[in-house]
């Protein structure tokens, strides 16, 4: 029933409040489709900021030639949504597993509104869910899916952080090199997106944007414009905040690398917990937090909740709470966000605050579950009597 409601919204049988979220598909994706079918990437379009395999998502409506482009895309988004749910239900089978992840997916997706079906992120998330659930029993398949997901939209590369088996990394490297090489040879402009992504500014929904939302009420003379395919702040000090966001992303990466070096306790759910934490950290510190990014968080959180022993329950609950706040800030009251009025700032503060809290809780839980406390590390001379009788924390 919830998915039927989403379809009615994107097909415009029911008019959803706020700006039309389907124009990305009917105008932008369709324009890219017309270029991609000629055998080249849209190299001169700065809004094309995606790795080469994204072309497959944009071209996918061709498998339903009897439907108009946008309608076919929405149907395929529904199929990807259903596939993710089926994978989560399958992942709930067995000892130590739970259906909490499937229920989170069922509840969270409609709370994000029709934007979910009007972007290709749900397709990428279905691939990521499959990769994480395959990591335990099918490591080669998991690696191949992670690499393919990264070539769809980069972020699934983060899924590798919690994987210990070398065969998964080798599979990912081979698959990534093969697919990327194939696109580079067959389609000109496969990696033009790198330059376009580098030049992005501070998007109005990001954590850093709150600085300028408040500063507009205190004499800051910048402006809000459509830039590089998103609504961004332009003006004095924007480059400083954008650089600060990149620094925070680098700090998040450094923390993840440190965690990976020190972690010694790996359970079946650790790979999913690490992936969820990494995606949270990179989303929160990004210069852009588009509404569809929430689909990534919901998908990785849902995989965590498939494991009863996962410690990501509270961060997942915060992500779920952030979903309706996201729908309210876009598309329902996006005009208030762009205007930087009290309602817009409040919505962004709530949504971004929930994500920051979820990130910190997830990072703390991951560290405590996998990195031994100092007193748990045996010395070269062996543990003392007091250490042998101490209960590990």
Tab-separated table of C-alpha atoms in Angstrom:
chain	number	residue	atom	x	y	z
A	1	UNK	CA	0.000	0.000	0.000
A	2	UNK	CA	2.820	2.421	0.800
A	3	UNK	CA	4.486	1.712	-2.541
A	4	UNK	CA	1.210	2.151	-4.386
A	5	UNK	CA	0.978	5.585	-2.774
A	6	UNK	CA	4.514	6.452	-3.944
A	7	UNK	CA	3.693	5.374	-7.494
A	8	UNK	CA	0.511	7.453	-7.519
A	9	UNK	CA	2.601	10.460	-6.497
A	10	UNK	CA	5.352	10.079	-9.111
A	11	UNK	CA	2.769	9.338	-11.815
A	12	UNK	CA	0.998	12.546	-10.705
A	13	UNK	CA	-2.308	10.845	-10.048
A	14	UNK	CA	-1.886	12.387	-6.598
A	15	UNK	CA	-0.218	15.804	-6.472
A	16	UNK	CA	2.432	15.859	-3.764
A	17	UNK	CA	3.099	19.254	-2.139
A	18	UNK	CA	6.249	21.163	-3.003
A	19	UNK	CA	8.284	21.304	-6.209
A	20	UNK	CA	7.921	18.563	-8.802
A	21	UNK	CA	10.456	15.888	-7.846
A	22	UNK	CA	9.909	13.918	-11.064
A	23	UNK	CA	11.502	16.494	-13.358
A	24	UNK	CA	14.933	14.965	-12.748
A	25	UNK	CA	13.706	11.821	-14.496
A	26	UNK	CA	11.486	13.310	-17.192
A	27	UNK	CA	13.910	16.108	-18.129
A	28	UNK	CA	17.475	15.501	-16.872
A	29	UNK	CA	17.657	11.696	-17.035
A	30	UNK	CA	15.792	11.689	-20.328
A	31	UNK	CA	18.261	14.186	-21.767
A	32	UNK	CA	21.170	12.027	-20.630
A	33	UNK	CA	19.450	8.988	-22.130
A	34	UNK	CA	19.360	10.657	-25.549
A	35	UNK	CA	23.118	11.284	-25.329
A	36	UNK	CA	24.059	7.890	-23.889
A	37	UNK	CA	22.274	5.918	-26.606
A	38	UNK	CA	24.681	7.504	-29.103
A	39	UNK	CA	27.582	5.727	-27.362
A	40	UNK	CA	29.114	8.640	-25.443
A	41	UNK	CA	28.745	10.244	-22.014
A	42	UNK	CA	27.327	13.785	-21.564
A	43	UNK	CA	30.825	15.265	-21.272
A	44	UNK	CA	29.719	18.887	-21.634
A	45	UNK	CA	26.940	18.694	-19.020
A	46	UNK	CA	28.203	19.704	-15.561
A	47	UNK	CA	25.167	18.067	-13.954
A	48	UNK	CA	26.529	14.645	-14.982
A	49	UNK	CA	28.460	13.866	-11.795
A	50	UNK	CA	28.235	10.099	-11.681
A	51	UNK	CA	30.665	7.230	-12.364
A	52	UNK	CA	30.343	5.360	-15.668
A	53	UNK	CA	28.017	2.505	-14.624
A	54	UNK	CA	25.355	5.098	-13.802
A	55	UNK	CA	24.697	5.030	-17.543
A	56	UNK	CA	23.083	1.624	-17.033
A	57	UNK	CA	20.545	3.074	-14.596
A	58	UNK	CA	19.737	5.955	-16.938
A	59	UNK	CA	19.400	3.578	-19.894
A	60	UNK	CA	17.405	0.973	-17.954
A	61	UNK	CA	13.926	2.178	-19.090
A	62	UNK	CA	14.849	0.795	-22.510
A	63	UNK	CA	13.943	-2.672	-21.163
A	64	UNK	CA	10.322	-1.483	-21.004
A	65	UNK	CA	9.933	0.056	-24.486
A	66	UNK	CA	6.145	-0.091	-24.304
A	67	UNK	CA	6.169	2.554	-21.529
A	68	UNK	CA	7.052	6.236	-21.674
A	69	UNK	CA	10.587	6.886	-20.330
A	70	UNK	CA	9.633	8.365	-16.951
A	71	UNK	CA	6.921	5.785	-16.297
A	72	UNK	CA	9.312	2.951	-17.112
A	73	UNK	CA	11.911	4.431	-14.755
A	74	UNK	CA	9.406	4.642	-11.891
A	75	UNK	CA	8.362	1.026	-12.446
A	76	UNK	CA	12.000	-0.090	-12.349
A	77	UNK	CA	12.552	1.912	-9.161
A	78	UNK	CA	9.632	0.001	-7.663
A	79	UNK	CA	11.231	-3.280	-8.791
A	80	UNK	CA	14.522	-2.287	-7.115
A	81	UNK	CA	12.623	-1.383	-3.939
A	82	UNK	CA	10.902	-4.791	-3.959
A	83	UNK	CA	14.223	-6.534	-4.615
A	84	UNK	CA	15.795	-4.827	-1.592
A	85	UNK	CA	12.883	-5.950	0.582
A	86	UNK	CA	13.141	-9.523	-0.726
A	87	UNK	CA	16.875	-9.555	0.047
A	88	UNK	CA	16.269	-8.265	3.579
A	89	UNK	CA	13.615	-10.907	4.180
A	90	UNK	CA	16.006	-13.586	2.966
A	91	UNK	CA	18.740	-12.123	5.157
A	92	UNK	CA	16.425	-12.442	8.160
A	93	UNK	CA	16.427	-16.237	7.925
A	94	UNK	CA	18.539	-18.356	10.242
A	95	UNK	CA	19.872	-18.352	13.759
A	96	UNK	CA	20.686	-14.936	15.150
A	97	UNK	CA	18.792	-13.127	12.414
A	98	UNK	CA	15.813	-10.767	12.618
A	99	UNK	CA	13.141	-9.177	10.444
A	100	UNK	CA	13.767	-5.761	11.975
A	101	UNK	CA	15.731	-4.747	8.887
A	102	UNK	CA	12.861	-5.579	6.547
A	103	UNK	CA	10.444	-3.625	8.720
A	104	UNK	CA	12.799	-0.637	8.774
A	105	UNK	CA	12.896	-0.673	4.965
A	106	UNK	CA	9.105	-0.972	4.722
A	107	UNK	CA	8.585	1.963	7.093
A	108	UNK	CA	11.393	4.334	6.110
A	109	UNK	CA	11.121	4.428	2.311
A	110	UNK	CA	7.606	5.946	2.153
A	111	UNK	CA	8.560	8.433	4.880
A	112	UNK	CA	11.041	9.922	2.407
A	113	UNK	CA	8.236	10.627	-0.064
A	114	UNK	CA	8.193	10.294	-3.863
A	115	UNK	CA	11.800	11.445	-4.205
A	116	UNK	CA	12.827	7.814	-3.633
A	117	UNK	CA	11.320	6.698	-6.950
A	118	UNK	CA	12.411	9.837	-8.800
A	119	UNK	CA	16.152	9.139	-8.403
A	120	UNK	CA	18.229	6.066	-9.219
A	121	UNK	CA	19.625	5.750	-5.679
A	122	UNK	CA	17.141	3.025	-4.754
A	123	UNK	CA	18.687	0.880	-7.510
A	124	UNK	CA	22.190	1.454	-6.131
A	125	UNK	CA	21.004	0.703	-2.603
A	126	UNK	CA	19.515	-2.629	-3.708
A	127	UNK	CA	22.964	-3.592	-5.049
A	128	UNK	CA	24.592	-2.499	-1.771
A	129	UNK	CA	22.108	-4.508	0.296
A	130	UNK	CA	22.845	-7.587	-1.826
A	131	UNK	CA	26.596	-7.059	-1.405
A	132	UNK	CA	26.475	-6.753	2.388
A	133	UNK	CA	24.208	-9.763	2.809
A	134	UNK	CA	26.477	-11.838	0.548
A	135	UNK	CA	29.674	-10.903	2.420
A	136	UNK	CA	29.501	-13.821	4.846
A	137	UNK	CA	28.839	-16.790	2.564
A	138	UNK	CA	29.697	-15.519	-0.908
A	139	UNK	CA	32.763	-13.274	-0.550
A	140	UNK	CA	33.624	-13.162	-4.273
A	141	UNK	CA	30.094	-12.164	-5.214
A	142	UNK	CA	30.091	-9.561	-2.437
A	143	UNK	CA	33.290	-7.992	-3.759
A	144	UNK	CA	31.994	-7.902	-7.316
A	145	UNK	CA	28.733	-6.259	-6.189
A	146	UNK	CA	30.566	-3.686	-4.072
A	147	UNK	CA	32.752	-2.713	-7.022
A	148	UNK	CA	29.797	-2.552	-9.375
A	149	UNK	CA	27.891	-0.435	-6.838
A	150	UNK	CA	30.860	1.931	-6.562
A	151	UNK	CA	30.812	2.360	-10.341
A	152	UNK	CA	27.111	3.193	-10.086
A	153	UNK	CA	27.478	5.898	-7.426
A	154	UNK	CA	30.855	5.721	-5.605
A	155	UNK	CA	29.566	5.356	-2.017
A	156	UNK	CA	29.237	1.521	-2.065
A	157	UNK	CA	33.050	1.425	-2.085
A	158	UNK	CA	32.731	2.196	1.634
A	159	UNK	CA	31.222	-1.249	2.146
A	160	UNK	CA	34.694	-2.762	1.802
A	161	UNK	CA	35.954	-1.103	4.988
A	162	UNK	CA	34.586	-3.766	7.309
A	163	UNK	CA	35.481	-6.751	5.115
A	164	UNK	CA	38.439	-8.845	6.266
A	165	UNK	CA	38.575	-11.567	3.611
A	166	UNK	CA	41.196	-10.902	0.964
A	167	UNK	CA	39.182	-12.696	-1.693
A	168	UNK	CA	36.472	-10.017	-1.418
A	169	UNK	CA	38.985	-7.210	-1.979
A	170	UNK	CA	40.546	-9.052	-4.926
A	171	UNK	CA	37.140	-9.662	-6.467
A	172	UNK	CA	36.239	-5.991	-6.034
A	173	UNK	CA	39.513	-4.833	-7.595
A	174	UNK	CA	39.202	-7.152	-10.588
A	175	UNK	CA	35.540	-6.329	-11.183
A	176	UNK	CA	36.080	-2.586	-10.780
A	177	UNK	CA	39.052	-2.529	-13.144
A	178	UNK	CA	37.292	-4.663	-15.743
A	179	UNK	CA	34.027	-2.690	-15.766
A	180	UNK	CA	35.729	0.717	-15.625
A	181	UNK	CA	38.131	-0.295	-18.398
A	182	UNK	CA	35.253	-1.493	-20.539
A	183	UNK	CA	33.438	1.813	-20.226
A	184	UNK	CA	36.644	3.799	-20.840
A	185	UNK	CA	37.283	1.907	-24.074
A	186	UNK	CA	33.738	1.805	-25.413
A	187	UNK	CA	32.295	5.180	-24.370
A	188	UNK	CA	34.190	8.511	-24.500
A	189	UNK	CA	33.953	10.731	-21.419
A	190	UNK	CA	33.524	7.924	-18.869
A	191	UNK	CA	35.425	9.837	-16.185
A	192	UNK	CA	34.512	13.439	-17.002
A	193	UNK	CA	32.361	13.415	-13.874
A	194	UNK	CA	35.460	13.713	-11.658
A	195	UNK	CA	36.070	17.329	-12.610
A	196	UNK	CA	32.416	18.290	-12.263
A	197	UNK	CA	32.194	16.734	-8.775
A	198	UNK	CA	35.374	18.502	-7.647
A	199	UNK	CA	33.937	21.949	-8.374
A	200	UNK	CA	30.751	21.605	-6.322
A	201	UNK	CA	30.007	24.123	-3.568
A	202	UNK	CA	27.949	23.998	-0.370
A	203	UNK	CA	24.440	22.704	-1.009
A	204	UNK	CA	21.605	24.317	0.978
A	205	UNK	CA	20.653	21.093	2.818
A	206	UNK	CA	24.148	20.150	4.009
A	207	UNK	CA	25.423	20.465	7.552
A	208	UNK	CA	27.769	23.296	6.603
A	209	UNK	CA	24.946	25.236	4.965
A	210	UNK	CA	23.475	26.005	8.390
A	211	UNK	CA	26.257	28.579	8.797
A	212	UNK	CA	24.952	30.565	5.833
A	213	UNK	CA	21.272	30.039	6.630
A	214	UNK	CA	21.923	31.847	9.914
A	215	UNK	CA	24.426	34.325	8.412
A	216	UNK	CA	21.799	35.558	5.912
A	217	UNK	CA	19.986	37.085	8.886
A	218	UNK	CA	23.119	38.923	9.985
A	219	UNK	CA	24.227	40.731	6.850
A	220	UNK	CA	25.898	38.001	4.795
A	221	UNK	CA	25.479	39.086	1.179
A	222	UNK	CA	25.770	35.768	-0.638
A	223	UNK	CA	22.998	34.162	-2.665
A	224	UNK	CA	21.267	30.863	-3.342
A	225	UNK	CA	21.471	29.617	-6.924
A	226	UNK	CA	21.074	26.442	-8.941
A	227	UNK	CA	24.696	25.409	-9.462
A	228	UNK	CA	26.133	22.113	-10.726
A	229	UNK	CA	22.706	20.538	-10.634
A	230	UNK	CA	21.797	21.442	-7.048
A	231	UNK	CA	20.720	24.500	-5.075
A	232	UNK	CA	23.873	25.893	-3.467
A	233	UNK	CA	25.136	28.886	-1.542
A	234	UNK	CA	27.454	31.166	-3.508
A	235	UNK	CA	29.302	34.133	-2.086
A	236	UNK	CA	31.863	35.167	0.562
A	237	UNK	CA	33.346	32.408	2.736
A	238	UNK	CA	31.498	29.597	0.950
A	239	UNK	CA	34.824	28.128	-0.180
A	240	UNK	CA	35.970	28.122	3.445
A	241	UNK	CA	32.989	26.062	4.566
A	242	UNK	CA	33.347	23.729	1.585
A	243	UNK	CA	37.013	23.209	2.448
A	244	UNK	CA	36.022	22.591	6.062
A	245	UNK	CA	33.590	19.907	4.912
A	246	UNK	CA	36.360	18.228	2.910
A	247	UNK	CA	38.592	18.357	5.995
A	248	UNK	CA	35.887	16.679	8.093
A	249	UNK	CA	35.478	13.994	5.432
A	250	UNK	CA	39.217	13.410	5.544
A	251	UNK	CA	39.088	13.203	9.341
A	252	UNK	CA	36.248	10.666	9.092
A	253	UNK	CA	38.311	8.590	6.671
A	254	UNK	CA	41.329	8.758	9.000
A	255	UNK	CA	39.190	7.568	11.927
A	256	UNK	CA	37.860	4.673	9.856
A	257	UNK	CA	41.372	3.650	8.840
A	258	UNK	CA	42.484	3.813	12.490
A	259	UNK	CA	39.485	1.705	13.508
A	260	UNK	CA	40.325	-0.852	10.824
A	261	UNK	CA	43.915	-1.116	12.055
A	262	UNK	CA	42.951	-1.561	15.718
A	263	UNK	CA	39.805	-3.682	15.409
A	264	UNK	CA	40.315	-7.326	16.342
A	265	UNK	CA	36.841	-8.622	17.197
A	266	UNK	CA	34.874	-9.314	14.044
A	267	UNK	CA	31.415	-10.864	14.173
A	268	UNK	CA	29.092	-11.759	11.260
A	269	UNK	CA	27.403	-8.363	11.563
A	270	UNK	CA	30.607	-6.276	11.771
A	271	UNK	CA	30.873	-5.679	8.025
A	272	UNK	CA	27.331	-4.265	7.930
A	273	UNK	CA	27.877	-2.171	11.076
A	274	UNK	CA	31.095	-0.729	9.644
A	275	UNK	CA	29.430	0.020	6.307
A	276	UNK	CA	26.519	1.822	7.985
A	277	UNK	CA	28.895	3.855	10.152
A	278	UNK	CA	31.095	4.792	7.195
A	279	UNK	CA	28.148	5.870	5.039
A	280	UNK	CA	26.770	7.920	7.943
A	281	UNK	CA	30.093	9.695	8.501
A	282	UNK	CA	30.606	10.484	4.832
A	283	UNK	CA	27.015	11.670	4.397
A	284	UNK	CA	27.111	14.001	7.392
A	285	UNK	CA	30.460	15.550	6.432
A	286	UNK	CA	29.589	15.933	2.744
A	287	UNK	CA	29.164	19.284	1.038
A	288	UNK	CA	25.876	17.916	-0.285
A	289	UNK	CA	23.158	16.041	1.625
A	290	UNK	CA	20.481	15.467	-0.965
A	291	UNK	CA	17.241	13.762	0.189
A	292	UNK	CA	18.004	10.624	-1.812
A	293	UNK	CA	21.167	10.090	0.261
A	294	UNK	CA	18.842	8.959	3.039
A	295	UNK	CA	18.028	5.852	0.981
A	296	UNK	CA	21.663	4.758	1.359
A	297	UNK	CA	21.453	5.115	5.127
A	298	UNK	CA	18.153	3.274	5.356
A	299	UNK	CA	19.467	0.389	3.241
A	300	UNK	CA	22.705	-0.116	5.181
A	301	UNK	CA	20.910	0.325	8.520
A	302	UNK	CA	18.353	-2.294	7.465
A	303	UNK	CA	21.119	-4.821	6.776
A	304	UNK	CA	22.542	-4.177	10.268
A	305	UNK	CA	19.159	-4.873	11.839
A	306	UNK	CA	18.983	-8.239	10.066
A	307	UNK	CA	21.489	-9.354	12.745
A	308	UNK	CA	20.141	-9.613	16.284
A	309	UNK	CA	23.570	-8.886	17.786
A	310	UNK	CA	24.133	-5.664	15.847
A	311	UNK	CA	24.619	-2.614	18.041
A	312	UNK	CA	23.218	-0.226	15.463
A	313	UNK	CA	19.653	-0.191	16.792
A	314	UNK	CA	19.732	3.345	18.184
A	315	UNK	CA	21.545	4.925	15.200
A	316	UNK	CA	19.060	3.173	12.886
A	317	UNK	CA	16.164	4.581	14.918
A	318	UNK	CA	17.617	8.088	14.550
A	319	UNK	CA	17.926	7.611	10.794
A	320	UNK	CA	14.291	6.499	10.707
A	321	UNK	CA	13.304	9.646	12.638
A	322	UNK	CA	15.291	11.756	10.155
A	323	UNK	CA	13.266	10.397	7.212
A	324	UNK	CA	10.024	12.386	7.766
A	325	UNK	CA	12.090	15.468	8.604
A	326	UNK	CA	13.839	15.023	5.249
A	327	UNK	CA	10.534	14.746	3.386
A	328	UNK	CA	9.306	17.935	5.066
A	329	UNK	CA	12.406	19.920	4.148
A	330	UNK	CA	12.285	18.507	0.624
A	331	UNK	CA	10.000	18.674	-1.169
A	332	UNK	CA	7.142	19.811	1.105
A	333	UNK	CA	8.669	23.010	2.526
A	334	UNK	CA	11.751	23.382	0.374
A	335	UNK	CA	10.791	26.993	-0.320
A	336	UNK	CA	11.300	27.743	3.371
A	337	UNK	CA	14.735	26.097	3.269
A	338	UNK	CA	15.778	28.178	0.259
A	339	UNK	CA	14.452	31.311	1.983
A	340	UNK	CA	16.400	30.480	5.170
A	341	UNK	CA	13.376	31.349	7.295
A	342	UNK	CA	12.682	29.996	10.797
A	343	UNK	CA	10.797	26.926	9.565
A	344	UNK	CA	13.458	26.012	7.010
A	345	UNK	CA	16.334	26.395	9.488
A	346	UNK	CA	14.442	24.404	12.135
A	347	UNK	CA	13.787	21.504	9.755
A	348	UNK	CA	17.409	21.365	8.640
A	349	UNK	CA	18.666	21.577	12.228
A	350	UNK	CA	16.433	18.683	13.260
A	351	UNK	CA	17.300	16.481	10.281
A	352	UNK	CA	21.028	17.168	10.322
A	353	UNK	CA	21.141	16.997	14.121
A	354	UNK	CA	19.592	13.525	14.033
A	355	UNK	CA	22.169	12.398	11.466
A	356	UNK	CA	25.074	13.812	13.487
A	357	UNK	CA	23.795	12.038	16.599
A	358	UNK	CA	23.368	8.799	14.642
A	359	UNK	CA	26.932	9.098	13.302
A	360	UNK	CA	28.470	9.600	16.727
A	361	UNK	CA	26.461	6.768	18.292
A	362	UNK	CA	27.293	4.411	15.435
A	363	UNK	CA	31.011	5.222	15.575
A	364	UNK	CA	31.066	4.723	19.350
A	365	UNK	CA	29.184	1.429	19.140
A	366	UNK	CA	31.421	0.107	16.344
A	367	UNK	CA	34.587	1.020	18.224
A	368	UNK	CA	33.464	-0.493	21.530
A	369	UNK	CA	32.296	-3.705	19.881
A	370	UNK	CA	35.448	-4.367	17.869
A	371	UNK	CA	38.447	-2.577	19.408
A	372	UNK	CA	39.707	-4.151	22.653
A	373	UNK	CA	40.109	-1.916	25.669
A	374	UNK	CA	43.689	-1.315	26.799
A	375	UNK	CA	43.415	-3.717	29.734
A	376	UNK	CA	42.251	-6.468	27.366
A	377	UNK	CA	45.511	-6.406	25.348
A	378	UNK	CA	47.921	-8.975	26.854
A	379	UNK	CA	51.454	-7.871	27.613
A	380	UNK	CA	54.533	-9.725	26.423
A	381	UNK	CA	55.034	-11.204	29.921
A	382	UNK	CA	51.473	-12.501	29.990
A	383	UNK	CA	48.472	-11.218	31.930
A	384	UNK	CA	48.698	-10.557	35.647
A	385	UNK	CA	46.402	-12.257	38.175
A	386	UNK	CA	44.287	-9.066	38.381
A	387	UNK	CA	44.016	-8.901	34.592
A	388	UNK	CA	43.021	-12.561	34.377
A	389	UNK	CA	40.160	-11.964	36.778
A	390	UNK	CA	38.970	-8.701	35.222
A	391	UNK	CA	35.733	-8.904	33.279
A	392	UNK	CA	36.276	-7.324	29.839
A	393	UNK	CA	34.192	-4.240	29.165
